[in-house]
Tab-separated table of C-alpha atoms (C1' of nucleotides) and ligand atoms in Angstrom:
chain	number	residue	atom	x	y	z
A	284	UNK	CA	6.248	-0.975	-14.280
A	285	UNK	CA	9.852	-1.082	-13.379
A	286	UNK	CA	12.425	-2.555	-11.085
A	287	UNK	CA	14.288	-0.220	-8.757
A	288	UNK	CA	18.007	-0.084	-8.219
A	289	UNK	CA	17.739	-1.331	-4.689
A	290	UNK	CA	16.442	-4.717	-5.779
A	291	UNK	CA	18.848	-4.890	-8.665
A	292	UNK	CA	21.832	-4.007	-6.484
A	293	UNK	CA	20.819	-6.495	-3.823
A	294	UNK	CA	20.855	-9.353	-6.287
A	295	UNK	CA	24.090	-8.213	-7.932
A	296	UNK	CA	25.800	-7.963	-4.590
A	297	UNK	CA	24.652	-11.379	-3.471
A	298	UNK	CA	25.817	-13.032	-6.649
A	299	UNK	CA	29.174	-11.404	-6.057
A	300	UNK	CA	29.144	-12.624	-2.481
A	301	UNK	CA	28.255	-16.160	-3.497
A	302	UNK	CA	31.282	-16.241	-5.723
A	303	UNK	CA	33.844	-14.904	-3.332
A	304	UNK	CA	32.788	-15.781	0.190
A	305	UNK	CA	34.038	-19.353	0.096
A	306	UNK	CA	37.316	-18.581	1.860
A	307	UNK	CA	36.988	-15.266	3.665
A	308	UNK	CA	34.175	-12.860	4.418
A	309	UNK	CA	33.781	-10.327	1.642
A	310	UNK	CA	33.901	-6.630	2.465
A	311	UNK	CA	31.346	-4.253	1.054
A	312	UNK	CA	34.230	-2.225	-0.225
A	313	UNK	CA	35.226	-5.059	-2.550
A	314	UNK	CA	31.687	-5.536	-3.766
A	315	UNK	CA	31.388	-1.818	-4.290
A	316	UNK	CA	34.467	-1.790	-6.486
A	317	UNK	CA	33.702	-4.949	-8.442
A	318	UNK	CA	30.063	-4.146	-9.119
A	319	UNK	CA	30.226	-0.375	-9.306
A	320	UNK	CA	27.727	0.297	-6.531
A	321	UNK	CA	28.031	3.130	-4.004
A	322	UNK	CA	29.475	1.838	-0.740
A	323	UNK	CA	27.119	3.861	1.415
A	324	UNK	CA	24.144	2.586	-0.476
A	325	UNK	CA	25.355	-0.981	-0.172
A	326	UNK	CA	25.481	-0.558	3.576
A	327	UNK	CA	21.814	0.298	3.674
A	328	UNK	CA	21.001	-2.704	1.550
A	329	UNK	CA	23.078	-5.144	3.578
A	330	UNK	CA	21.580	-3.894	6.793
A	331	UNK	CA	18.248	-5.185	5.504
A	332	UNK	CA	19.694	-8.399	4.149
A	333	UNK	CA	21.172	-9.069	7.545
A	334	UNK	CA	17.927	-8.399	9.393
A	335	UNK	CA	16.341	-10.988	7.147
A	336	UNK	CA	19.030	-13.568	7.829
A	337	UNK	CA	20.226	-13.757	4.274
A	338	UNK	CA	23.775	-12.748	5.160
A	339	UNK	CA	25.932	-12.870	8.267
A	340	UNK	CA	28.549	-10.273	9.178
A	341	UNK	CA	31.922	-10.256	10.847
A	342	UNK	CA	33.212	-6.953	12.136
A	343	UNK	CA	36.713	-5.617	12.318
A	344	UNK	CA	39.693	-5.955	10.063
A	345	UNK	CA	39.346	-8.767	7.560
A	346	UNK	CA	35.654	-8.750	8.355
A	347	UNK	CA	32.852	-8.692	5.877
A	348	UNK	CA	29.771	-10.614	4.899
A	349	UNK	CA	29.027	-14.212	4.015
A	350	UNK	CA	25.834	-15.898	2.918
A	351	UNK	CA	23.924	-17.485	5.771
A	352	UNK	CA	22.522	-20.248	3.565
A	353	UNK	CA	23.585	-22.178	0.522
A	354	UNK	CA	23.038	-20.404	-2.808
A	355	UNK	CA	20.404	-22.877	-3.897
A	356	UNK	CA	18.410	-22.162	-0.742
A	357	UNK	CA	18.248	-18.438	-1.360
A	358	UNK	CA	15.427	-17.591	-3.722
A	359	UNK	CA	15.119	-14.267	-5.471
A	360	UNK	CA	11.903	-13.937	-3.652
A	361	UNK	CA	13.698	-13.873	-0.305
A	362	UNK	CA	16.147	-11.278	-1.497
A	363	UNK	CA	13.620	-8.887	-2.952
A	364	UNK	CA	11.320	-9.113	0.018
A	365	UNK	CA	14.233	-8.393	2.314
A	366	UNK	CA	14.999	-5.083	0.643
A	367	UNK	CA	11.316	-4.128	0.385
A	368	UNK	CA	11.229	-4.545	-3.356
A	369	UNK	CA	7.799	-6.085	-3.117
A	370	UNK	CA	5.693	-6.744	-6.138
A	371	UNK	CA	2.638	-4.579	-5.763
A	372	UNK	CA	0.102	-4.629	-8.544
A	373	UNK	CA	-3.238	-4.095	-6.823
A	374	UNK	CA	-4.071	-0.686	-5.466
A	375	UNK	CA	-6.411	-1.835	-2.739
A	376	UNK	CA	-5.695	-3.699	0.446
A	377	UNK	CA	-6.048	-7.314	-0.559
A	378	UNK	CA	-7.613	-8.500	2.680
A	379	UNK	CA	-10.203	-5.771	2.792
A	380	UNK	CA	-13.517	-6.253	1.040
A	381	UNK	CA	-13.280	-2.721	-0.278
A	382	UNK	CA	-11.938	-1.799	-3.668
A	383	UNK	CA	-9.442	0.789	-4.768
A	384	UNK	CA	-10.487	4.471	-4.920
A	385	UNK	CA	-12.326	3.760	-1.666
A	386	UNK	CA	-15.121	1.978	-3.488
A	387	UNK	CA	-17.389	-0.534	-1.810
A	388	UNK	CA	-16.571	-3.408	-4.176
A	389	UNK	CA	-13.438	-4.641	-5.884
A	390	UNK	CA	-12.779	-2.909	-9.175
A	391	UNK	CA	-13.089	-4.560	-12.580
A	392	UNK	CA	-9.362	-5.090	-12.881
A	393	UNK	CA	-8.674	-6.419	-9.422
A	394	UNK	CA	-8.564	-10.081	-10.387
A	395	UNK	CA	-6.298	-9.322	-13.287
A	396	UNK	CA	-3.650	-7.598	-11.224
A	397	UNK	CA	-3.855	-10.230	-8.603
A	398	UNK	CA	-3.157	-12.884	-11.222
A	399	UNK	CA	-0.221	-10.857	-12.471
A	400	UNK	CA	1.208	-10.617	-8.991
A	401	UNK	CA	1.071	-14.366	-8.670
A	402	UNK	CA	2.620	-14.774	-12.090
A	403	UNK	CA	5.599	-12.612	-11.169
A	404	UNK	CA	6.063	-14.080	-7.725
A	405	UNK	CA	6.127	-17.550	-9.166
A	406	UNK	CA	9.070	-16.507	-11.273
A	407	UNK	CA	10.924	-15.179	-8.257
A	408	UNK	CA	10.182	-18.218	-6.163
A	409	UNK	CA	11.648	-20.538	-8.739
A	410	UNK	CA	14.913	-18.693	-9.262
A	411	UNK	CA	17.702	-19.131	-6.761
A	412	UNK	CA	21.116	-17.548	-6.423
A	413	UNK	CA	22.516	-20.861	-7.597
A	414	UNK	CA	20.747	-20.458	-10.931
A	415	UNK	CA	22.398	-17.098	-11.416
A	416	UNK	CA	25.821	-18.470	-10.593
A	417	UNK	CA	25.490	-21.130	-13.254
A	418	UNK	CA	24.307	-18.544	-15.695
A	419	UNK	CA	27.481	-16.510	-15.216
A	420	UNK	CA	30.017	-19.188	-14.507
A	421	UNK	CA	32.065	-18.335	-17.567
A	422	UNK	CA	32.288	-14.666	-16.812
A	423	UNK	CA	35.237	-13.152	-14.951
A	424	UNK	CA	34.593	-9.417	-14.438
B	47	UNK	CA	8.151	-3.149	-8.435
B	48	UNK	CA	4.759	-1.681	-8.916
B	49	UNK	CA	2.109	-0.763	-11.378
B	50	UNK	CA	1.212	2.904	-11.758
B	51	UNK	CA	-2.240	4.396	-11.762
B	52	UNK	CA	-2.023	5.385	-15.373
B	53	UNK	CA	-1.877	1.809	-16.553
B	54	UNK	CA	-4.463	0.704	-14.071
B	55	UNK	CA	-6.866	3.463	-15.064
B	56	UNK	CA	-6.396	2.800	-18.750
B	57	UNK	CA	-7.461	-0.799	-18.367
B	58	UNK	CA	-10.341	0.067	-16.052
B	59	UNK	CA	-11.625	2.661	-18.462
B	60	UNK	CA	-11.420	0.348	-21.444
B	61	UNK	CA	-13.286	-2.428	-19.663
B	62	UNK	CA	-15.963	0.121	-18.892
B	63	UNK	CA	-15.981	1.234	-22.497
B	64	UNK	CA	-16.239	-2.304	-23.781
B	65	UNK	CA	-19.356	-2.815	-21.722
B	66	UNK	CA	-21.211	0.331	-22.627
B	67	UNK	CA	-20.159	1.374	-26.121
B	68	UNK	CA	-22.362	-1.083	-27.945
B	69	UNK	CA	-25.125	1.453	-28.613
B	70	UNK	CA	-23.702	4.937	-28.224
B	71	UNK	CA	-20.272	6.423	-27.722
B	72	UNK	CA	-19.398	6.678	-24.056
B	73	UNK	CA	-18.391	10.031	-22.614
B	74	UNK	CA	-15.378	10.326	-20.375
B	75	UNK	CA	-17.646	11.973	-17.873
B	76	UNK	CA	-19.603	8.744	-17.494
B	77	UNK	CA	-16.472	6.678	-17.134
B	78	UNK	CA	-15.146	9.145	-14.628
B	79	UNK	CA	-18.248	8.806	-12.497
B	80	UNK	CA	-18.597	5.056	-12.805
B	81	UNK	CA	-14.964	4.235	-12.160
B	82	UNK	CA	-14.041	7.074	-9.847
B	83	UNK	CA	-11.225	8.467	-11.968
B	84	UNK	CA	-10.479	12.168	-12.407
B	85	UNK	CA	-11.954	13.449	-15.667
B	86	UNK	CA	-8.931	15.566	-16.505
B	87	UNK	CA	-6.632	12.642	-15.977
B	88	UNK	CA	-8.812	10.423	-18.146
B	89	UNK	CA	-8.489	12.912	-20.953
B	90	UNK	CA	-4.730	12.591	-20.907
B	91	UNK	CA	-5.003	8.848	-20.954
B	92	UNK	CA	-7.511	8.717	-23.786
B	93	UNK	CA	-5.442	11.079	-25.844
B	94	UNK	CA	-2.759	8.398	-25.877
B	95	UNK	CA	-5.185	5.571	-26.450
B	96	UNK	CA	-6.498	7.433	-29.444
B	97	UNK	CA	-3.059	8.095	-30.880
B	98	UNK	CA	-2.486	4.361	-30.694
B	99	UNK	CA	-5.738	3.539	-32.443
B	100	UNK	CA	-7.240	1.699	-29.535
B	101	UNK	CA	-10.251	4.002	-29.349
B	102	UNK	CA	-12.103	6.296	-31.731
B	103	UNK	CA	-13.767	9.543	-30.736
B	104	UNK	CA	-16.855	11.470	-31.743
B	105	UNK	CA	-17.045	15.105	-30.763
B	106	UNK	CA	-19.996	17.256	-29.802
B	107	UNK	CA	-23.147	16.512	-27.900
B	108	UNK	CA	-23.764	12.822	-27.399
B	109	UNK	CA	-20.176	12.274	-28.436
B	110	UNK	CA	-17.691	10.098	-26.682
B	111	UNK	CA	-15.389	7.175	-27.306
B	112	UNK	CA	-15.794	3.698	-28.717
B	113	UNK	CA	-13.307	0.879	-29.098
B	114	UNK	CA	-11.717	0.756	-32.511
B	115	UNK	CA	-11.360	-3.026	-32.448
B	116	UNK	CA	-13.189	-5.952	-30.960
B	117	UNK	CA	-12.420	-6.662	-27.292
B	118	UNK	CA	-10.721	-9.941	-28.099
B	119	UNK	CA	-8.347	-8.143	-30.452
B	120	UNK	CA	-7.170	-5.683	-27.828
B	121	UNK	CA	-4.443	-7.193	-25.703
B	122	UNK	CA	-3.327	-5.725	-22.418
B	123	UNK	CA	-0.006	-5.346	-24.024
B	124	UNK	CA	-1.394	-2.868	-26.533
B	125	UNK	CA	-3.098	-0.851	-23.841
B	126	UNK	CA	-0.138	-0.575	-21.545
B	127	UNK	CA	2.260	0.308	-24.315
B	128	UNK	CA	-0.124	2.996	-25.483
B	129	UNK	CA	-0.032	4.791	-22.137
B	130	UNK	CA	3.731	4.314	-21.745
B	131	UNK	CA	3.364	1.820	-18.931
B	132	UNK	CA	6.220	-0.226	-20.327
B	133	UNK	CA	7.767	-3.077	-18.453
B	134	UNK	CA	11.355	-2.103	-17.795
B	135	UNK	CA	13.502	-4.467	-15.809
B	136	UNK	CA	16.991	-4.087	-17.224
B	137	UNK	CA	18.923	-0.943	-16.446
B	138	UNK	CA	21.092	-0.945	-19.533
B	139	UNK	CA	20.170	-0.315	-23.126
B	140	UNK	CA	19.351	-3.769	-24.413
B	141	UNK	CA	20.820	-3.293	-27.866
B	142	UNK	CA	24.088	-1.870	-26.632
B	143	UNK	CA	26.929	-4.199	-25.778
B	144	UNK	CA	27.582	-2.174	-22.657
B	145	UNK	CA	26.242	-3.018	-19.248
B	146	UNK	CA	24.520	-0.924	-16.637
B	147	UNK	CA	26.564	1.503	-14.503
B	148	UNK	CA	28.422	2.288	-17.714
B	149	UNK	CA	30.396	-0.940	-17.517
B	150	UNK	CA	31.983	-2.589	-20.526
B	151	UNK	CA	30.149	-5.895	-20.168
B	152	UNK	CA	26.661	-6.927	-19.196
B	153	UNK	CA	26.219	-7.291	-15.445
B	154	UNK	CA	25.690	-10.592	-13.666
B	155	UNK	CA	21.962	-10.081	-13.393
B	156	UNK	CA	21.261	-8.919	-16.911
B	157	UNK	CA	19.997	-12.231	-18.213
B	158	UNK	CA	17.785	-12.655	-15.215
B	159	UNK	CA	15.963	-9.376	-15.676
B	160	UNK	CA	15.649	-9.959	-19.338
B	161	UNK	CA	13.951	-13.274	-18.660
B	162	UNK	CA	11.645	-11.597	-16.209
B	163	UNK	CA	10.688	-8.996	-18.759
B	164	UNK	CA	9.747	-11.715	-21.201
B	165	UNK	CA	7.834	-13.547	-18.515
B	166	UNK	CA	5.706	-10.512	-17.733
B	167	UNK	CA	5.164	-9.494	-21.326
B	168	UNK	CA	3.955	-12.967	-22.149
B	169	UNK	CA	1.266	-12.528	-19.554
B	170	UNK	CA	0.159	-9.240	-21.076
B	171	UNK	CA	0.167	-10.583	-24.596
B	172	UNK	CA	-2.145	-13.425	-23.697
B	173	UNK	CA	-4.747	-11.368	-21.881
B	174	UNK	CA	-7.327	-9.469	-23.884
B	175	UNK	CA	-10.087	-7.094	-22.910
B	176	UNK	CA	-12.471	-9.896	-23.722
B	177	UNK	CA	-10.976	-12.009	-20.966
B	178	UNK	CA	-11.623	-9.234	-18.483
B	179	UNK	CA	-15.208	-8.857	-19.586
B	180	UNK	CA	-15.879	-12.496	-18.988
B	181	UNK	CA	-14.239	-12.263	-15.628
B	182	UNK	CA	-16.620	-9.535	-14.548
B	183	UNK	CA	-19.779	-10.451	-16.410
B	184	UNK	CA	-21.738	-11.026	-13.219
B	185	UNK	CA	-20.749	-7.736	-11.686
B	186	UNK	CA	-22.958	-4.649	-12.011
B	187	UNK	CA	-21.206	-1.636	-10.413
C	251	DA	C1'	-26.821	29.604	-30.213
C	252	DC	C1'	-25.508	26.719	-26.786
C	253	DA	C1'	-24.539	22.894	-24.132
C	254	DT	C1'	-21.904	18.920	-24.338
C	255	DA	C1'	-17.842	16.682	-24.910
C	256	DC	C1'	-13.409	16.189	-26.971
C	257	DC	C1'	-8.627	18.366	-27.162
C	258	DT	C1'	-4.146	20.551	-25.726
C	259	DG	C1'	-0.553	22.163	-22.984
C	260	DA	C1'	1.196	24.083	-18.942
C	261	DC	C1'	1.639	23.647	-14.271
C	262	DT	C1'	2.345	21.536	-9.502
C	263	DA	C1'	2.161	19.132	-4.807
C	264	DA	C1'	3.594	15.040	-2.996
C	265	DA	C1'	5.993	10.828	-3.017
C	266	DA	C1'	9.612	7.772	-4.300
C	267	DT	C1'	14.261	7.091	-5.671
C	268	DG	C1'	18.999	6.857	-5.309
C	269	DG	C1'	21.891	8.194	-3.200
C	270	DT	C1'	25.454	11.188	0.363
C	271	DC	C1'	27.230	12.433	4.875
C	272	DA	C1'	28.466	12.203	9.664
C	273	DA	C1'	29.397	9.814	13.637
C	274	DG	C1'	29.842	6.156	15.653
C	275	DT	C1'	31.263	0.691	17.393
C	276	DT	C1'	33.810	-3.546	16.912
C	277	DT	C1'	37.718	-6.331	16.312
C	278	DA	C1'	42.020	-8.358	13.945
C	279	DG	C1'	46.545	-7.798	13.749
C	280	DA	C1'	51.022	-5.183	14.356
D	273	DT	C1'	47.745	-1.315	23.335
D	274	DC	C1'	47.145	1.110	19.275
D	275	DT	C1'	45.201	1.526	14.901
D	276	DA	C1'	43.057	0.780	10.690
D	277	DA	C1'	39.594	-1.920	8.443
D	278	DA	C1'	35.022	-2.796	8.254
D	279	DC	C1'	30.411	-2.986	10.020
D	280	DT	C1'	26.334	0.098	12.033
D	281	DT	C1'	23.001	3.756	12.441
D	282	DG	C1'	20.433	7.615	11.333
D	283	DA	C1'	19.797	11.878	9.252
D	284	DC	C1'	19.790	14.371	5.203
D	285	DC	C1'	19.083	15.722	0.272
D	286	DA	C1'	18.733	16.468	-4.944
D	287	DT	C1'	16.354	14.694	-8.661
D	288	DT	C1'	12.758	12.354	-10.919
D	289	DT	C1'	8.314	10.422	-11.270
D	290	DT	C1'	3.584	10.340	-10.264
D	291	DA	C1'	-0.881	11.693	-10.214
D	292	DG	C1'	-3.079	14.691	-10.849
D	293	DT	C1'	-5.206	20.102	-11.600
D	294	DC	C1'	-6.157	24.109	-14.329
D	295	DA	C1'	-7.070	26.991	-18.087
D	296	DG	C1'	-7.918	27.461	-22.030
D	297	DG	C1'	-9.404	25.989	-26.383
D	298	DT	C1'	-12.369	23.351	-30.752
D	299	DA	C1'	-16.046	20.596	-32.817
D	300	DT	C1'	-20.943	19.339	-33.322
D	301	DG	C1'	-25.693	17.558	-32.454
D	302	DT	C1'	-30.127	19.658	-31.304
E	165	LIG	S1	-7.151	-3.169	-7.495
E	165	LIG	FE1	-8.224	-4.162	-5.917
E	165	LIG	S2	-10.132	-3.154	-6.164
E	165	LIG	FE2	-9.058	-2.161	-7.711
E	166	LIG	S1	20.944	-4.882	-16.525
E	166	LIG	FE1	21.856	-5.042	-18.456
E	166	LIG	S2	23.906	-4.944	-17.847
E	166	LIG	FE2	23.025	-4.769	-15.923
DNA sequence: ACATACCTGACTAAAATGGTCAAGTTTAGA
DNA sequence: TCTAAACTTGACCATTTTAGTCAGGTATGT
């Protein structure tokens, strides 16, 4: 059970953005350099963040990205969903009556994993970008 | 962020075992049929469960596996660790002072992921096989 | 003896991951 | 108006992980 780089990078990049977008839009190039993330990969990630209205972009020279909401309104949940880093613990389709392995009934562990999913999502719903900013306010990089 | 089949199967198989091992050892063949898991794959999984003293085996005809502890003493935590389904949220080595991406300091999201890891592990430490048995006591399969 | 069931290790097809690369379009500023 | 910075899109790819399979064993109750 592990987190992928895409989700990790998305959050890192947005924390960076939240710190520096107060005056001018921030270019991906800057984020790439500060956070050590491949520029090309960042572009893929921000394309998704934009589609999900988490960031806004300005093209051209001096362009870049800014947050489209206040940091305390952006929950980790929103970020991770945007980049398809969904929490998926059950194997089956939740809505279906059928179980995993194509069985007719839900398996013996179904309820357990479903509880776990809720447990994790609760964590993500509570945490906002703002919380992360506080947590790192002393740091400079 | 997702759970792999290995962890899922391990828990499924142990719930099955906990139900049926009261009289005789349970053969992997039976578990395979009841739970719809490949026999060969189960063997790999049980090899690890045995190494971690979660199950005991009896060879030969009428052989099979039994739990080596009571269901309320076996936490999900123990099971998942045994089959290497570890929760891994941080990218960096936790002990090291260095951050991920080979940076000199911990990244801006390090604390967050570390909290998440604790959050999830707490869930696994609280849940025992016994809890799952209760949860499914009405079910027959 | 022989069937049953555990045991071990090597192998592999398919999917996911973590990117790279190429070819644009848009726009600020000189 | 020219140009460079920066966003945009889509294809491509190497590596790793996953979820098994396969081919041999070895032990033991009947
Ligand atoms: S996980 Fe839903 S039925 Fe098994
Ligand atoms: S996750 Fe530990 S430094 Fe980034």
